[in-house]
mmCIF file with all atom_site columns, C-alpha atoms in Angstrom:
data_model
loop_
_atom_site.group_PDB
_atom_site.id
_atom_site.type_symbol
_atom_site.label_atom_id
_atom_site.label_alt_id
_atom_site.label_comp_id
_atom_site.label_asym_id
_atom_site.label_entity_id
_atom_site.label_seq_id
_atom_site.pdbx_PDB_ins_code
_atom_site.Cartn_x
_atom_site.Cartn_y
_atom_site.Cartn_z
_atom_site.occupancy
_atom_site.B_iso_or_equiv
_atom_site.pdbx_formal_charge
_atom_site.auth_seq_id
_atom_site.auth_comp_id
_atom_site.auth_asym_id
_atom_site.auth_atom_id
_atom_site.pdbx_PDB_model_num
ATOM 1  C CA . MET A 1 1  ? 112.009 59.255  114.468 1.00 0.00 ? 1  MET A CA 1
ATOM 2  C CA . ILE A 1 2  ? 114.165 57.097  112.306 1.00 0.00 ? 2  ILE A CA 1
ATOM 3  C CA . VAL A 1 3  ? 112.769 54.150  113.955 1.00 0.00 ? 3  VAL A CA 1
ATOM 4  C CA . THR A 1 4  ? 109.220 54.793  113.164 1.00 0.00 ? 4  THR A CA 1
ATOM 5  C CA . PHE A 1 5  ? 109.965 56.313  109.712 1.00 0.00 ? 5  PHE A CA 1
ATOM 6  C CA . PRO A 1 6  ? 109.224 53.020  107.765 1.00 0.00 ? 6  PRO A CA 1
ATOM 7  C CA . LEU A 1 7  ? 105.761 52.892  109.219 1.00 0.00 ? 7  LEU A CA 1
ATOM 8  C CA . SER A 1 8  ? 104.742 56.502  109.607 1.00 0.00 ? 8  SER A CA 1
ATOM 9  C CA . TYR A 1 9  ? 105.732 57.812  106.101 1.00 0.00 ? 9  TYR A CA 1
ATOM 10 C CA . PRO A 1 10 ? 103.624 55.364  104.187 1.00 0.00 ? 10 PRO A CA 1
ATOM 11 C CA . THR A 1 11 ? 100.827 55.624  106.444 1.00 0.00 ? 11 THR A CA 1
ATOM 12 C CA . SER A 1 12 ? 100.893 59.569  106.099 1.00 0.00 ? 12 SER A CA 1
ATOM 13 C CA . LYS A 1 13 ? 100.954 59.330  102.242 1.00 0.00 ? 13 LYS A CA 1
ATOM 14 C CA . ILE A 1 14 ? 97.960  56.744  102.283 1.00 0.00 ? 14 ILE A CA 1
ATOM 15 C CA . LEU A 1 15 ? 95.908  58.988  104.649 1.00 0.00 ? 15 LEU A CA 1
ATOM 16 C CA . ASP A 1 16 ? 96.802  62.114  102.484 1.00 0.00 ? 16 ASP A CA 1
ATOM 17 C CA . PHE A 1 17 ? 95.547  60.337  99.472  1.00 0.00 ? 17 PHE A CA 1
ATOM 18 C CA . LEU A 1 18 ? 92.327  58.980  101.030 1.00 0.00 ? 18 LEU A CA 1
ATOM 19 C CA . LEU A 1 19 ? 91.562  62.161  103.027 1.00 0.00 ? 19 LEU A CA 1
ATOM 20 C CA . GLY A 1 20 ? 92.663  64.755  100.696 1.00 0.00 ? 20 GLY A CA 1
ATOM 21 C CA . GLU A 1 21 ? 94.499  67.901  101.591 1.00 0.00 ? 21 GLU A CA 1
ATOM 22 C CA . GLU A 1 22 ? 93.386  69.766  104.462 1.00 0.00 ? 22 GLU A CA 1
ATOM 23 C CA . ILE A 1 23 ? 91.793  73.148  103.973 1.00 0.00 ? 23 ILE A CA 1
ATOM 24 C CA . GLY A 1 24 ? 92.440  75.736  106.637 1.00 0.00 ? 24 GLY A CA 1
ATOM 25 C CA . ASN A 1 25 ? 90.087  78.327  107.834 1.00 0.00 ? 25 ASN A CA 1
ATOM 26 C CA . VAL A 1 26 ? 89.575  81.402  105.610 1.00 0.00 ? 26 VAL A CA 1
ATOM 27 C CA . TYR A 1 27 ? 88.371  84.646  106.952 1.00 0.00 ? 27 TYR A CA 1
ATOM 28 C CA . ASN A 1 28 ? 87.460  87.923  105.381 1.00 0.00 ? 28 ASN A CA 1
ATOM 29 C CA . ARG A 1 29 ? 88.218  91.371  106.939 1.00 0.00 ? 29 ARG A CA 1
ATOM 30 C CA . GLU A 1 30 ? 84.696  91.644  108.578 1.00 0.00 ? 30 GLU A CA 1
ATOM 31 C CA . ARG A 1 31 ? 84.665  88.095  109.852 1.00 0.00 ? 31 ARG A CA 1
ATOM 32 C CA . LEU A 1 32 ? 88.252  88.434  111.384 1.00 0.00 ? 32 LEU A CA 1
ATOM 33 C CA . LYS A 1 33 ? 87.209  91.814  113.058 1.00 0.00 ? 33 LYS A CA 1
ATOM 34 C CA . GLU A 1 34 ? 84.110  90.069  114.542 1.00 0.00 ? 34 GLU A CA 1
ATOM 35 C CA . LEU A 1 35 ? 86.104  87.046  115.669 1.00 0.00 ? 35 LEU A CA 1
ATOM 36 C CA . VAL A 1 36 ? 88.513  89.431  117.575 1.00 0.00 ? 36 VAL A CA 1
ATOM 37 C CA . LYS A 1 37 ? 85.595  91.303  119.166 1.00 0.00 ? 37 LYS A CA 1
ATOM 38 C CA . VAL A 1 38 ? 83.701  88.156  120.287 1.00 0.00 ? 38 VAL A CA 1
ATOM 39 C CA . THR A 1 39 ? 86.864  86.644  121.854 1.00 0.00 ? 39 THR A CA 1
ATOM 40 C CA . THR A 1 40 ? 87.769  89.634  123.702 1.00 0.00 ? 40 THR A CA 1
ATOM 41 C CA . GLY A 1 41 ? 86.829  87.926  127.174 1.00 0.00 ? 41 GLY A CA 1
ATOM 42 C CA . ILE A 1 42 ? 88.511  84.676  126.172 1.00 0.00 ? 42 ILE A CA 1
ATOM 43 C CA . ASN A 1 43 ? 91.888  85.878  124.871 1.00 0.00 ? 43 ASN A CA 1
ATOM 44 C CA . ASP A 1 44 ? 94.338  87.970  126.857 1.00 0.00 ? 44 ASP A CA 1
ATOM 45 C CA . LEU A 1 45 ? 93.922  91.214  124.600 1.00 0.00 ? 45 LEU A CA 1
ATOM 46 C CA . ASP A 1 46 ? 92.849  94.367  126.318 1.00 0.00 ? 46 ASP A CA 1
ATOM 47 C CA . LYS A 1 47 ? 90.491  96.975  124.849 1.00 0.00 ? 47 LYS A CA 1
ATOM 48 C CA . ASN A 1 48 ? 93.318  99.043  123.235 1.00 0.00 ? 48 ASN A CA 1
ATOM 49 C CA . GLU A 1 49 ? 94.790  96.135  121.383 1.00 0.00 ? 49 GLU A CA 1
ATOM 50 C CA . VAL A 1 50 ? 91.331  95.061  120.174 1.00 0.00 ? 50 VAL A CA 1
ATOM 51 C CA . ASN A 1 51 ? 90.827  98.582  118.916 1.00 0.00 ? 51 ASN A CA 1
ATOM 52 C CA . ILE A 1 52 ? 94.339  98.678  117.106 1.00 0.00 ? 52 ILE A CA 1
ATOM 53 C CA . ILE A 1 53 ? 93.693  95.391  115.516 1.00 0.00 ? 53 ILE A CA 1
ATOM 54 C CA . SER A 1 54 ? 90.143  96.626  114.291 1.00 0.00 ? 54 SER A CA 1
ATOM 55 C CA . GLY A 1 55 ? 91.691  99.713  113.071 1.00 0.00 ? 55 GLY A CA 1
ATOM 56 C CA . ALA A 1 56 ? 94.462  98.104  111.247 1.00 0.00 ? 56 ALA A CA 1
ATOM 57 C CA . LEU A 1 57 ? 91.701  95.777  109.448 1.00 0.00 ? 57 LEU A CA 1
ATOM 58 C CA . GLU A 1 58 ? 89.970  98.991  108.368 1.00 0.00 ? 58 GLU A CA 1
ATOM 59 C CA . LEU A 1 59 ? 92.950  100.749 106.878 1.00 0.00 ? 59 LEU A CA 1
ATOM 60 C CA . ARG A 1 60 ? 92.064  99.687  103.256 1.00 0.00 ? 60 ARG A CA 1
ATOM 61 C CA . LYS A 1 61 ? 88.782  101.637 103.471 1.00 0.00 ? 61 LYS A CA 1
ATOM 62 C CA . LYS A 1 62 ? 90.279  104.836 105.021 1.00 0.00 ? 62 LYS A CA 1
ATOM 63 C CA . THR A 1 63 ? 91.695  107.695 102.782 1.00 0.00 ? 63 THR A CA 1
ATOM 64 C CA . VAL A 1 64 ? 94.222  110.319 103.590 1.00 0.00 ? 64 VAL A CA 1
ATOM 65 C CA . ALA A 1 65 ? 91.222  112.809 103.670 1.00 0.00 ? 65 ALA A CA 1
ATOM 66 C CA . ASP A 1 66 ? 89.664  110.974 106.462 1.00 0.00 ? 66 ASP A CA 1
ATOM 67 C CA . VAL A 1 67 ? 92.460  110.960 108.891 1.00 0.00 ? 67 VAL A CA 1
ATOM 68 C CA . MET A 1 68 ? 94.352  114.253 107.997 1.00 0.00 ? 68 MET A CA 1
ATOM 69 C CA . THR A 1 69 ? 94.083  117.570 110.108 1.00 0.00 ? 69 THR A CA 1
ATOM 70 C CA . ARG A 1 70 ? 93.170  120.696 108.368 1.00 0.00 ? 70 ARG A CA 1
ATOM 71 C CA . ILE A 1 71 ? 96.038  123.275 108.268 1.00 0.00 ? 71 ILE A CA 1
ATOM 72 C CA . ASP A 1 72 ? 93.746  125.711 110.148 1.00 0.00 ? 72 ASP A CA 1
ATOM 73 C CA . ASP A 1 73 ? 93.370  123.289 112.963 1.00 0.00 ? 73 ASP A CA 1
ATOM 74 C CA . ALA A 1 74 ? 97.068  122.371 113.254 1.00 0.00 ? 74 ALA A CA 1
ATOM 75 C CA . PHE A 1 75 ? 99.305  123.952 115.929 1.00 0.00 ? 75 PHE A CA 1
ATOM 76 C CA . MET A 1 76 ? 102.343 125.601 114.360 1.00 0.00 ? 76 MET A CA 1
ATOM 77 C CA . LEU A 1 77 ? 105.306 127.628 115.844 1.00 0.00 ? 77 LEU A CA 1
ATOM 78 C CA . PRO A 1 78 ? 106.698 130.709 114.145 1.00 0.00 ? 78 PRO A CA 1
ATOM 79 C CA . LEU A 1 79 ? 109.876 130.150 112.428 1.00 0.00 ? 79 LEU A CA 1
ATOM 80 C CA . ASP A 1 80 ? 111.793 132.594 114.789 1.00 0.00 ? 80 ASP A CA 1
ATOM 81 C CA . ALA A 1 81 ? 110.746 130.590 117.737 1.00 0.00 ? 81 ALA A CA 1
ATOM 82 C CA . ILE A 1 82 ? 113.112 127.649 116.936 1.00 0.00 ? 82 ILE A CA 1
ATOM 83 C CA . ARG A 1 83 ? 116.564 128.029 118.321 1.00 0.00 ? 83 ARG A CA 1
ATOM 84 C CA . PHE A 1 84 ? 119.447 125.752 117.826 1.00 0.00 ? 84 PHE A CA 1
#
């Protein structure tokens, strides 16, 4: 690395100046979710992992009212049923 430094460093600076800074890929949530779904057969993610990733990308849209269980539907034990 030290041997090639005098040649590689100026070359990299010249190329950065001529070509400009590289812009990476930018994805919004919907595009990223579609990308995960489309590449399901190619990548090693199983169906549950794809669902988890898709659900995580939709968290911003969900409110507590969307996911909470009504008190009437909740299973509860009476207080005297708990023994220590």
